[in-house]
PDB file of C-alpha atoms in Angstrom:
ATOM      1  CA  MET E1183     -32.729  -9.506  -8.522  1.00 59.00           C
ATOM      2  CA  SER E1184     -34.068 -10.427  -5.253  1.00 65.00           C
ATOM      3  CA  ALA E1185     -33.859  -6.628  -4.042  1.00 65.00           C
ATOM      4  CA  LEU E1186     -35.938  -5.745  -7.223  1.00 70.00           C
ATOM      5  CA  LEU E1187     -38.222  -8.650  -6.310  1.00 78.00           C
ATOM      6  CA  LEU E1188     -38.748  -7.302  -2.773  1.00 78.00           C
ATOM      7  CA  LEU E1189     -40.020  -3.942  -4.505  1.00 75.00           C
ATOM      8  CA  PHE E1190     -42.440  -5.953  -6.510  1.00 80.00           C
ATOM      9  CA  VAL E1191     -43.913  -8.053  -3.756  1.00 87.00           C
ATOM     10  CA  CYS E1192     -44.354  -5.075  -1.350  1.00 86.00           C
ATOM     11  CA  LEU E1193     -46.134  -3.072  -4.178  1.00 82.00           C
ATOM     12  CA  VAL E1194     -48.402  -6.233  -5.072  1.00 88.00           C
ATOM     13  CA  LEU E1195     -49.180  -6.856  -1.361  1.00 92.00           C
ATOM     14  CA  GLY E1196     -50.435  -3.161  -0.958  1.00 89.00           C
ATOM     15  CA  ALA E1197     -52.785  -3.424  -3.844  1.00 87.00           C
ATOM     16  CA  LEU E1198     -54.043  -7.007  -2.791  1.00 93.00           C
ATOM     17  CA  VAL E1199     -54.499  -5.764   0.924  1.00 94.00           C
ATOM     18  CA  ALA E1200     -56.528  -2.521  -0.287  1.00 90.00           C
ATOM     19  CA  ARG E1201     -58.657  -4.747  -2.701  1.00 88.00           C
ATOM     20  CA  PHE E1202     -59.410  -7.739  -0.600  1.00 91.00           C
ATOM     21  CA  ALA E1203     -58.332  -7.276   3.129  1.00 89.00           C
ATOM     22  CA  ARG E1204     -60.224  -4.023   4.274  1.00 86.00           C
ATOM     23  CA  PRO E1205     -57.280  -2.445   5.984  1.00 90.00           C
ATOM     24  CA  PRO E1206     -58.146  -0.043   8.847  1.00 90.00           C
ATOM     25  CA  SER E1207     -58.875   3.491   7.835  1.00 88.00           C
ATOM     26  CA  GLY E1208     -56.024   5.835   8.148  1.00 89.00           C
ATOM     27  CA  ILE E1209     -53.347   3.121   7.345  1.00 91.00           C
ATOM     28  CA  VAL E1210     -51.934   5.157   4.337  1.00 86.00           C
ATOM     29  CA  ALA E1211     -51.572   8.265   6.411  1.00 85.00           C
ATOM     30  CA  GLY E1212     -49.892   6.467   9.238  1.00 90.00           C
ATOM     31  CA  LEU E1213     -47.344   4.465   6.959  1.00 89.00           C
ATOM     32  CA  ASN E1214     -46.583   7.697   5.079  1.00 83.00           C
ATOM     33  CA  TRP E1215     -46.071   9.543   8.391  1.00 88.00           C
ATOM     34  CA  TRP E1216     -43.491   7.101   9.463  1.00 91.00           C
ATOM     35  CA  VAL E1217     -41.704   7.194   5.969  1.00 84.00           C
ATOM     36  CA  LEU E1218     -41.612  10.787   5.667  1.00 82.00           C
ATOM     37  CA  ASN E1219     -40.863  11.654   9.409  1.00 89.00           C
ATOM     38  CA  ILE E1220     -38.765   8.702  10.615  1.00 92.00           C
ATOM     39  CA  ALA E1221     -37.368   6.607   8.002  1.00 89.00           C
ATOM     40  CA  LEU E1222     -36.549   9.171   5.287  1.00 85.00           C
ATOM     41  CA  PRO E1223     -34.687  11.559   7.473  1.00 89.00           C
ATOM     42  CA  ALA E1224     -32.742   8.627   9.253  1.00 92.00           C
ATOM     43  CA  LEU E1225     -31.822   7.429   5.699  1.00 86.00           C
ATOM     44  CA  VAL E1226     -30.662  10.846   4.887  1.00 85.00           C
ATOM     45  CA  LEU E1227     -28.771  11.205   7.904  1.00 92.00           C
ATOM     46  CA  ALA E1228     -27.142   7.934   7.214  1.00 89.00           C
ATOM     47  CA  MET E1229     -26.352   8.537   3.495  1.00 84.00           C
ATOM     48  CA  ILE E1230     -25.323  12.288   3.126  1.00 84.00           C
ATOM     49  CA  PRO E1231     -21.904  11.781   5.333  1.00 88.00           C
ATOM     50  CA  ARG E1232     -21.059   8.969   2.726  1.00 82.00           C
ATOM     51  CA  VAL E1233     -21.467  11.062  -0.254  1.00 79.00           C
ATOM     52  CA  HIS E1234     -18.109  11.675  -2.003  1.00 76.00           C
ATOM     53  CA  PHE E1235     -18.355  15.233  -3.225  1.00 74.00           C
ATOM     54  CA  ASP E1236     -16.833  15.832  -6.731  1.00 78.00           C
ATOM     55  CA  ARG E1237     -17.238  18.228  -9.375  1.00 84.00           C
ATOM     56  CA  HIS E1238     -19.944  16.204 -11.090  1.00 90.00           C
ATOM     57  CA  LEU E1239     -22.327  16.110  -8.027  1.00 91.00           C
ATOM     58  CA  TRP E1240     -24.354  18.763  -9.582  1.00 95.00           C
ATOM     59  CA  PHE E1241     -25.507  16.462 -12.400  1.00 97.00           C
ATOM     60  CA  PRO E1242     -28.279  14.217 -10.353  1.00 96.00           C
ATOM     61  CA  VAL E1243     -29.838  17.515  -9.176  1.00 95.00           C
ATOM     62  CA  ALA E1244     -29.543  18.918 -12.642  1.00 97.00           C
ATOM     63  CA  THR E1245     -31.607  16.254 -14.140  1.00 97.00           C
ATOM     64  CA  MET E1246     -34.502  16.967 -11.632  1.00 97.00           C
ATOM     65  CA  TRP E1247     -34.518  20.383 -12.923  1.00 96.00           C
ATOM     66  CA  VAL E1248     -34.511  19.180 -16.563  1.00 97.00           C
ATOM     67  CA  THR E1249     -37.317  16.845 -16.055  1.00 97.00           C
ATOM     68  CA  PHE E1250     -39.491  19.527 -14.297  1.00 97.00           C
ATOM     69  CA  PHE E1251     -38.993  22.307 -16.629  1.00 97.00           C
ATOM     70  CA  GLY E1252     -38.782  20.350 -19.879  1.00 97.00           C
ATOM     71  CA  ALA E1253     -42.202  18.934 -18.870  1.00 97.00           C
ATOM     72  CA  TRP E1254     -43.678  22.285 -18.295  1.00 97.00           C
ATOM     73  CA  LEU E1255     -42.627  23.388 -21.749  1.00 97.00           C
ATOM     74  CA  LEU E1256     -43.586  20.293 -23.548  1.00 97.00           C
ATOM     75  CA  PHE E1257     -46.952  20.230 -22.040  1.00 97.00           C
ATOM     76  CA  ALA E1258     -47.602  23.940 -22.505  1.00 97.00           C
ATOM     77  CA  VAL E1259     -46.695  23.573 -26.276  1.00 97.00           C
ATOM     78  CA  LEU E1260     -48.694  20.312 -26.755  1.00 97.00           C
ATOM     79  CA  GLY E1261     -51.589  22.046 -24.697  1.00 96.00           C
ATOM     80  CA  ARG E1262     -51.642  24.963 -27.212  1.00 95.00           C
ATOM     81  CA  LEU E1263     -51.584  22.459 -30.185  1.00 95.00           C
ATOM     82  CA  PHE E1264     -54.233  20.114 -29.076  1.00 93.00           C
ATOM     83  CA  GLY E1265     -56.347  22.571 -27.187  1.00 94.00           C
ATOM     84  CA  TRP E1266     -55.949  21.045 -23.806  1.00 94.00           C
ATOM     85  CA  SER E1267     -57.449  22.588 -20.663  1.00 94.00           C
ATOM     86  CA  ARG E1268     -55.117  24.586 -18.250  1.00 95.00           C
ATOM     87  CA  SER E1269     -56.124  22.078 -15.630  1.00 95.00           C
ATOM     88  CA  ARG E1270     -54.963  19.149 -18.003  1.00 96.00           C
ATOM     89  CA  ILE E1271     -51.483  21.117 -18.675  1.00 97.00           C
ATOM     90  CA  GLY E1272     -51.067  21.684 -15.076  1.00 96.00           C
ATOM     91  CA  ALA E1273     -51.826  18.152 -14.123  1.00 95.00           C
ATOM     92  CA  LEU E1274     -49.419  16.759 -16.586  1.00 97.00           C
ATOM     93  CA  THR E1275     -46.611  19.192 -15.603  1.00 97.00           C
ATOM     94  CA  LEU E1276     -46.935  18.255 -11.923  1.00 95.00           C
ATOM     95  CA  VAL E1277     -47.203  14.401 -12.067  1.00 94.00           C
ATOM     96  CA  CYS E1278     -44.808  14.054 -15.224  1.00 96.00           C
ATOM     97  CA  GLY E1279     -42.320  16.746 -14.002  1.00 97.00           C
ATOM     98  CA  LEU E1280     -41.817  15.561 -10.737  1.00 95.00           C
ATOM     99  CA  GLY E1281     -40.591  11.861  -9.827  1.00 93.00           C
ATOM    100  CA  ASN E1282     -40.920   9.270  -7.352  1.00 88.00           C
ATOM    101  CA  THR E1283     -37.111   9.704  -6.410  1.00 91.00           C
ATOM    102  CA  SER E1284     -37.726   8.606  -2.623  1.00 83.00           C
ATOM    103  CA  PHE E1285     -40.359   6.210  -2.292  1.00 77.00           C
ATOM    104  CA  MET E1286     -39.336   4.254  -5.316  1.00 84.00           C
ATOM    105  CA  GLY E1287     -36.140   5.845  -6.333  1.00 89.00           C
ATOM    106  CA  TYR E1288     -34.240   5.033  -3.115  1.00 87.00           C
ATOM    107  CA  PRO E1289     -35.003   1.349  -2.978  1.00 84.00           C
ATOM    108  CA  MET E1290     -34.667   0.847  -6.903  1.00 89.00           C
ATOM    109  CA  VAL E1291     -31.393   2.565  -7.019  1.00 92.00           C
ATOM    110  CA  GLN E1292     -30.113   0.816  -3.969  1.00 88.00           C
ATOM    111  CA  ALA E1293     -31.281  -2.618  -5.559  1.00 87.00           C
ATOM    112  CA  MET E1294     -29.224  -2.019  -8.639  1.00 92.00           C
ATOM    113  CA  HIS E1295     -26.152   0.184  -7.285  1.00 93.00           C
ATOM    114  CA  GLY E1296     -26.034  -0.500  -3.366  1.00 90.00           C
ATOM    115  CA  GLN E1297     -25.117   2.099  -0.933  1.00 87.00           C
ATOM    116  CA  PRO E1298     -22.921   4.307  -3.148  1.00 91.00           C
ATOM    117  CA  GLY E1299     -25.769   4.681  -5.674  1.00 93.00           C
ATOM    118  CA  LEU E1300     -28.236   5.303  -2.772  1.00 89.00           C
ATOM    119  CA  ALA E1301     -26.163   8.134  -1.507  1.00 89.00           C
ATOM    120  CA  LEU E1302     -26.386   9.871  -4.884  1.00 93.00           C
ATOM    121  CA  ALA E1303     -30.060   9.205  -5.091  1.00 93.00           C
ATOM    122  CA  VAL E1304     -30.567  11.017  -1.851  1.00 89.00           C
ATOM    123  CA  VAL E1305     -28.500  13.959  -3.056  1.00 90.00           C
ATOM    124  CA  SER E1306     -30.849  14.059  -6.291  1.00 93.00           C
ATOM    125  CA  ASP E1307     -34.134  13.775  -4.365  1.00 89.00           C
ATOM    126  CA  GLN E1308     -33.233  16.092  -1.271  1.00 85.00           C
ATOM    127  CA  LEU E1309     -31.592  18.895  -3.520  1.00 87.00           C
ATOM    128  CA  GLY E1310     -33.379  18.440  -6.717  1.00 91.00           C
ATOM    129  CA  CYS E1311     -36.652  16.902  -6.798  1.00 90.00           C
ATOM    130  CA  PHE E1312     -38.029  18.014  -3.263  1.00 85.00           C
ATOM    131  CA  PRO E1313     -37.163  21.688  -3.616  1.00 86.00           C
ATOM    132  CA  LEU E1314     -38.974  21.548  -6.917  1.00 89.00           C
ATOM    133  CA  LEU E1315     -42.034  20.114  -5.275  1.00 86.00           C
ATOM    134  CA  ALA E1316     -42.031  22.563  -2.596  1.00 81.00           C
ATOM    135  CA  ALA E1317     -41.401  25.644  -4.770  1.00 85.00           C
ATOM    136  CA  GLY E1318     -42.216  24.591  -8.428  1.00 87.00           C
ATOM    137  CA  GLY E1319     -44.900  22.450  -7.647  1.00 87.00           C
ATOM    138  CA  ILE E1320     -46.664  24.999  -5.851  1.00 86.00           C
ATOM    139  CA  VAL E1321     -46.306  27.637  -8.360  1.00 89.00           C
ATOM    140  CA  VAL E1322     -47.726  25.526 -11.279  1.00 92.00           C
ATOM    141  CA  ALA E1323     -50.360  24.218  -9.135  1.00 90.00           C
ATOM    142  CA  SER E1324     -51.381  27.712  -8.235  1.00 90.00           C
ATOM    143  CA  LEU E1325     -51.182  29.278 -11.701  1.00 90.00           C
ATOM    144  CA  TYR E1326     -52.938  26.599 -13.522  1.00 93.00           C
ATOM    145  CA  SER E1327     -55.828  26.594 -11.052  1.00 90.00           C
ATOM    146  CA  GLY E1328     -56.094  30.401 -11.077  1.00 85.00           C
ATOM    147  CA  ARG E1329     -54.730  30.994  -7.433  1.00 81.00           C
ATOM    148  CA  GLN E1330     -52.091  33.248  -6.355  1.00 79.00           C
ATOM    149  CA  PRO E1331     -48.730  31.389  -5.384  1.00 73.00           C
ATOM    150  CA  SER E1332     -47.877  31.999  -1.598  1.00 76.00           C
ATOM    151  CA  VAL E1333     -44.067  32.702  -1.193  1.00 79.00           C
ATOM    152  CA  ALA E1334     -44.551  32.227   2.567  1.00 83.00           C
ATOM    153  CA  LEU E1335     -46.091  28.757   1.979  1.00 76.00           C
ATOM    154  CA  VAL E1336     -43.056  27.667  -0.217  1.00 75.00           C
ATOM    155  CA  VAL E1337     -40.511  28.734   2.433  1.00 81.00           C
ATOM    156  CA  ARG E1338     -42.317  27.027   5.402  1.00 82.00           C
ATOM    157  CA  ARG E1339     -42.605  23.866   3.375  1.00 76.00           C
ATOM    158  CA  ILE E1340     -38.908  23.669   2.691  1.00 77.00           C
ATOM    159  CA  ALA E1341     -37.909  24.901   6.111  1.00 82.00           C
ATOM    160  CA  THR E1342     -39.762  22.591   8.057  1.00 84.00           C
ATOM    161  CA  PHE E1343     -39.652  19.210   5.799  1.00 81.00           C
ATOM    162  CA  PRO E1344     -37.848  16.746   8.377  1.00 86.00           C
ATOM    163  CA  ALA E1345     -35.815  15.298   5.532  1.00 81.00           C
ATOM    164  CA  PHE E1346     -34.417  18.712   4.389  1.00 83.00           C
ATOM    165  CA  ILE E1347     -33.501  19.410   8.092  1.00 90.00           C
ATOM    166  CA  ALA E1348     -31.820  16.081   8.175  1.00 89.00           C
ATOM    167  CA  LEU E1349     -29.814  16.839   4.843  1.00 85.00           C
ATOM    168  CA  LEU E1350     -28.493  19.943   6.625  1.00 89.00           C
ATOM    169  CA  VAL E1351     -27.467  18.106   9.893  1.00 93.00           C
ATOM    170  CA  GLY E1352     -25.897  15.323   7.574  1.00 89.00           C
ATOM    171  CA  VAL E1353     -23.872  17.627   5.756  1.00 87.00           C
ATOM    172  CA  VAL E1354     -22.440  18.968   9.068  1.00 93.00           C
ATOM    173  CA  ALA E1355     -21.928  15.427  10.421  1.00 92.00           C
ATOM    174  CA  GLY E1356     -19.871  14.529   7.211  1.00 88.00           C
ATOM    175  CA  LEU E1357     -17.710  17.591   7.536  1.00 87.00           C
ATOM    176  CA  ALA E1358     -17.095  16.563  11.067  1.00 90.00           C
ATOM    177  CA  GLY E1359     -15.938  12.955  10.093  1.00 89.00           C
ATOM    178  CA  GLY E1360     -19.321  11.020  10.178  1.00 89.00           C
ATOM    179  CA  TRP E1361     -21.363   9.507  12.857  1.00 93.00           C
ATOM    180  CA  PRO E1362     -20.120   7.175  15.741  1.00 94.00           C
ATOM    181  CA  GLU E1363     -20.507   3.521  14.568  1.00 92.00           C
ATOM    182  CA  ALA E1364     -23.363   2.727  16.872  1.00 94.00           C
ATOM    183  CA  LEU E1365     -25.535   5.757  15.807  1.00 94.00           C
ATOM    184  CA  ASP E1366     -24.578   5.222  12.026  1.00 92.00           C
ATOM    185  CA  HIS E1367     -26.049   1.567  12.364  1.00 94.00           C
ATOM    186  CA  LEU E1368     -29.090   2.790  14.165  1.00 95.00           C
ATOM    187  CA  LEU E1369     -29.734   5.285  11.552  1.00 94.00           C
ATOM    188  CA  LEU E1370     -29.359   2.611   8.775  1.00 90.00           C
ATOM    189  CA  GLN E1371     -31.663   0.202  10.573  1.00 93.00           C
ATOM    190  CA  LEU E1372     -34.324   2.926  10.604  1.00 94.00           C
ATOM    191  CA  GLY E1373     -33.781   4.000   7.139  1.00 88.00           C
ATOM    192  CA  GLN E1374     -34.194   0.322   6.052  1.00 86.00           C
ATOM    193  CA  THR E1375     -37.777   0.406   6.962  1.00 89.00           C
ATOM    194  CA  LEU E1376     -38.491   2.856   4.066  1.00 82.00           C
ATOM    195  CA  THR E1377     -38.443   0.426   1.244  1.00 77.00           C
ATOM    196  CA  PRO E1378     -41.027  -2.180   2.382  1.00 86.00           C
ATOM    197  CA  LEU E1379     -43.423   0.399   3.999  1.00 86.00           C
ATOM    198  CA  ALA E1380     -43.213   3.026   1.098  1.00 79.00           C
ATOM    199  CA  LEU E1381     -43.878   0.449  -1.522  1.00 79.00           C
ATOM    200  CA  PHE E1382     -46.796  -1.115   0.465  1.00 88.00           C
ATOM    201  CA  SER E1383     -48.272   2.423   1.002  1.00 84.00           C
ATOM    202  CA  VAL E1384     -47.819   2.782  -2.763  1.00 76.00           C
ATOM    203  CA  GLY E1385     -49.617  -0.350  -3.372  1.00 82.00           C
ATOM    204  CA  LEU E1386     -52.500   0.718  -1.091  1.00 86.00           C
ATOM    205  CA  GLN E1387     -52.982   3.767  -2.903  1.00 75.00           C
ATOM    206  CA  PHE E1388     -52.704   2.183  -6.544  1.00 73.00           C
ATOM    207  CA  LYS E1389     -55.292   3.276  -9.112  1.00 71.00           C
ATOM    208  CA  LEU E1390     -55.553   2.733 -12.718  1.00 69.00           C
ATOM    209  CA  HIS E1391     -58.822   4.101 -14.538  1.00 68.00           C
ATOM    210  CA  LEU E1392     -58.289   4.304 -18.350  1.00 65.00           C
ATOM    211  CA  HIS E1393     -60.670   6.700 -20.277  1.00 72.00           C
ATOM    212  CA  ARG E1394     -60.792   7.333 -23.915  1.00 77.00           C
ATOM    213  CA  ASP E1395     -60.557  10.956 -23.809  1.00 78.00           C
ATOM    214  CA  GLN E1396     -57.234  10.687 -21.567  1.00 81.00           C
ATOM    215  CA  LEU E1397     -55.392   8.452 -23.929  1.00 88.00           C
ATOM    216  CA  GLY E1398     -53.490  11.265 -25.863  1.00 91.00           C
ATOM    217  CA  ALA E1399     -52.468  13.082 -22.645  1.00 94.00           C
ATOM    218  CA  LEU E1400     -51.716   9.799 -20.848  1.00 93.00           C
ATOM    219  CA  SER E1401     -49.303   8.647 -23.789  1.00 95.00           C
ATOM    220  CA  SER E1402     -47.596  11.958 -23.826  1.00 96.00           C
ATOM    221  CA  GLY E1403     -47.212  12.165 -20.191  1.00 96.00           C
ATOM    222  CA  LEU E1404     -45.715   8.778 -19.838  1.00 96.00           C
ATOM    223  CA  ALA E1405     -43.530   9.077 -23.014  1.00 97.00           C
ATOM    224  CA  TRP E1406     -41.786  12.051 -21.377  1.00 98.00           C
ATOM    225  CA  LYS E1407     -41.331  10.738 -17.803  1.00 97.00           C
ATOM    226  CA  LEU E1408     -40.199   7.327 -18.501  1.00 97.00           C
ATOM    227  CA  ALA E1409     -38.283   7.721 -21.897  1.00 97.00           C
ATOM    228  CA  LEU E1410     -37.709  11.472 -23.167  1.00 97.00           C
ATOM    229  CA  ALA E1411     -36.738  12.915 -19.572  1.00 98.00           C
ATOM    230  CA  PRO E1412     -34.050  10.381 -18.787  1.00 97.00           C
ATOM    231  CA  LEU E1413     -32.767  10.665 -22.412  1.00 97.00           C
ATOM    232  CA  ALA E1414     -32.500  14.303 -21.922  1.00 97.00           C
ATOM    233  CA  GLY E1415     -30.697  13.855 -18.899  1.00 97.00           C
ATOM    234  CA  TRP E1416     -28.228  11.351 -20.309  1.00 97.00           C
ATOM    235  CA  GLY E1417     -27.558  13.874 -23.345  1.00 97.00           C
ATOM    236  CA  LEU E1418     -26.821  16.434 -20.731  1.00 97.00           C
ATOM    237  CA  GLY E1419     -24.369  14.184 -18.935  1.00 97.00           C
ATOM    238  CA  MET E1420     -22.672  13.181 -22.112  1.00 96.00           C
ATOM    239  CA  LEU E1421     -22.247  16.983 -23.192  1.00 97.00           C
ATOM    240  CA  ALA E1422     -20.866  17.790 -19.788  1.00 96.00           C
ATOM    241  CA  GLY E1423     -18.611  14.804 -19.330  1.00 95.00           C
ATOM    242  CA  VAL E1424     -20.076  13.145 -16.536  1.00 95.00           C
ATOM    243  CA  THR E1425     -19.280   9.410 -16.257  1.00 93.00           C
ATOM    244  CA  GLY E1426     -19.700   6.496 -14.049  1.00 93.00           C
ATOM    245  CA  LEU E1427     -22.243   6.024 -11.290  1.00 95.00           C
ATOM    246  CA  THR E1428     -23.076   9.725 -10.969  1.00 95.00           C
ATOM    247  CA  LEU E1429     -24.125   9.666 -14.715  1.00 96.00           C
ATOM    248  CA  VAL E1430     -26.244   6.263 -14.130  1.00 97.00           C
ATOM    249  CA  VAL E1431     -27.746   7.525 -10.933  1.00 96.00           C
ATOM    250  CA  GLY E1432     -28.784  10.861 -12.314  1.00 97.00           C
ATOM    251  CA  VAL E1433     -30.404   9.481 -15.547  1.00 98.00           C
ATOM    252  CA  LEU E1434     -32.220   6.586 -13.426  1.00 97.00           C
ATOM    253  CA  GLN E1435     -33.751   9.368 -11.061  1.00 97.00           C
ATOM    254  CA  ALA E1436     -35.193  11.031 -14.022  1.00 97.00           C
ATOM    255  CA  ALA E1437     -36.559   7.928 -15.275  1.00 97.00           C
ATOM    256  CA  MET E1438     -38.514   7.210 -12.098  1.00 96.00           C
ATOM    257  CA  ALA E1439     -42.343   6.875 -12.005  1.00 92.00           C
ATOM    258  CA  PRO E1440     -44.479   9.936 -11.355  1.00 92.00           C
ATOM    259  CA  MET E1441     -44.554  11.280  -7.709  1.00 86.00           C
ATOM    260  CA  ILE E1442     -47.461  10.248  -5.559  1.00 80.00           C
ATOM    261  CA  SER E1443     -47.269  13.864  -3.700  1.00 81.00           C
ATOM    262  CA  ALA E1444     -47.635  15.474  -7.172  1.00 87.00           C
ATOM    263  CA  ALA E1445     -50.780  13.683  -7.823  1.00 84.00           C
ATOM    264  CA  ILE E1446     -52.221  14.602  -4.368  1.00 79.00           C
ATOM    265  CA  LEU E1447     -51.300  18.289  -5.096  1.00 84.00           C
ATOM    266  CA  ALA E1448     -53.034  17.950  -8.426  1.00 87.00           C
ATOM    267  CA  ASP E1449     -55.984  16.711  -6.624  1.00 82.00           C
ATOM    268  CA  GLN E1450     -55.774  19.468  -3.985  1.00 80.00           C
ATOM    269  CA  TYR E1451     -55.701  22.145  -6.640  1.00 87.00           C
ATOM    270  CA  GLU E1452     -58.485  20.316  -8.750  1.00 88.00           C
ATOM    271  CA  LEU E1453     -56.104  19.926 -11.770  1.00 91.00           C
ATOM    272  CA  GLU E1454     -57.786  17.009 -13.506  1.00 90.00           C
ATOM    273  CA  PRO E1455     -57.451  14.550 -10.567  1.00 85.00           C
ATOM    274  CA  ARG E1456     -58.605  11.602 -12.823  1.00 83.00           C
ATOM    275  CA  LEU E1457     -55.893  11.977 -15.174  1.00 89.00           C
ATOM    276  CA  ALA E1458     -53.294  12.712 -12.631  1.00 87.00           C
ATOM    277  CA  ASN E1459     -54.021   9.338 -10.743  1.00 81.00           C
ATOM    278  CA  THR E1460     -54.182   7.446 -14.211  1.00 85.00           C
ATOM    279  CA  VAL E1461     -50.734   8.630 -15.090  1.00 89.00           C
ATOM    280  CA  LEU E1462     -49.386   7.817 -11.540  1.00 86.00           C
ATOM    281  CA  GLY E1463     -50.850   4.283 -11.656  1.00 83.00           C
ATOM    282  CA  ALA E1464     -49.819   3.432 -15.228  1.00 87.00           C
ATOM    283  CA  GLY E1465     -46.260   4.978 -14.651  1.00 90.00           C
ATOM    284  CA  ILE E1466     -45.595   3.009 -11.448  1.00 86.00           C
ATOM    285  CA  VAL E1467     -46.441  -0.142 -13.154  1.00 85.00           C
ATOM    286  CA  LEU E1468     -44.318   0.567 -16.474  1.00 92.00           C
ATOM    287  CA  SER E1469     -41.441   1.889 -14.368  1.00 92.00           C
ATOM    288  CA  LEU E1470     -40.862  -1.452 -12.805  1.00 88.00           C
ATOM    289  CA  ALA E1471     -39.551  -2.619 -16.296  1.00 92.00           C
ATOM    290  CA  THR E1472     -38.314   0.704 -17.882  1.00 96.00           C
ATOM    291  CA  VAL E1473     -35.948   1.857 -14.998  1.00 95.00           C
ATOM    292  CA  PRO E1474     -34.127  -1.422 -14.815  1.00 93.00           C
ATOM    293  CA  LEU E1475     -34.114  -1.329 -18.760  1.00 95.00           C
ATOM    294  CA  ALA E1476     -32.437   2.211 -18.644  1.00 96.00           C
ATOM    295  CA  ASN E1477     -30.017   0.688 -16.212  1.00 95.00           C
ATOM    296  CA  LEU E1478     -29.198  -2.256 -18.385  1.00 94.00           C
ATOM    297  CA  LEU E1479     -28.709   0.049 -21.540  1.00 94.00           C
ATOM    298  CA  MET E1480     -26.190   2.228 -19.647  1.00 93.00           C
ATOM    299  CA  GLY E1481     -24.271  -0.773 -18.617  1.00 86.00           C
ATOM    300  CA  GLY E1482     -25.408  -0.767 -15.012  1.00 69.00           C
TER     301      GLY E1482
END
C-alpha cells in the first residue's frame, strides 16, 4: 500500500507543480532524459540477470503483441462502422495499443509483486512494448498520416535505444553469473530513481480535456486498454497453461495506462492530438484503480 501511495503522491505532486508552481521550462525534458538514459538502463541492467528463464517467459511479451494488434484490428473495424477519420483510427491504435509499461508499469508491478515481478515487467517492456513502439508505432503513425514508413528509422531507433543496449548487456551478464555485489547495488540505486521521477514527470504532463465529439472514441479506447486487452491476455495465458507470477505480470502489463510516448508520436504525426492526450490523461487516472483491481481479481 505504501508503494502504491508513493506512485499516487508523485503523480499528484507533478500535476500540482505544473498547475501552481511554474516550474522552469525544460524540466520535463530533463527528467525524461535522466529516466530514459540513466535510470531505465540501470534498472534493466540490474533486473535482467535476475530473470529466471522458463518455457513461459514468452507470455509477458506476447501480451504486448495482443494488445497492439488487437487495438489495430478493433479500431479499424469500429472506424469503418462509425465513419471515423484515419487520423482518429491511428491515434487510438497508438495510445491504446501501446501501454505505459515502464514509467508506470515498473513501479506498479514492483509495488505489488516486488523484485521478481519487476524483472518480468522489464522483459515485457523491453522485448514486447518497446520494439512495438519503435517498429509498429512508426508504421501505424506513417500509414494513417499518409507518410511512407522508414525502415532505416525503425532500425536506428531500436539499435540506439539505451535500455535496449542495456538489455543485451544484461543478458550477457546473466549468462556470466551476474554482476559483482557492489556494482549490482549501484545499478539498483540508480534504477530506484525511475519511480519518483517518472511519475512526477507524468504528473507535469497530465492533461484531461473532454469534448462531446470524443466520448465514443474515448470510451472505446479506454475499454480496450484497461479491460479488454488484459482480459484477452488472461485468456491467452489460460489456454497456454501459463500460471503464477508470469501470468499475473503479463496481464498487468497489458492493463497499464496508455503510453506517453505513443501520445507524443500521435502529436508529431498529427493524428488527432487532442483525442490522444485525452485518452492518455483519463487512462492514467483510471489505471491507478483498474490495475490493482486486476491484480486482486487474479489473486495477486
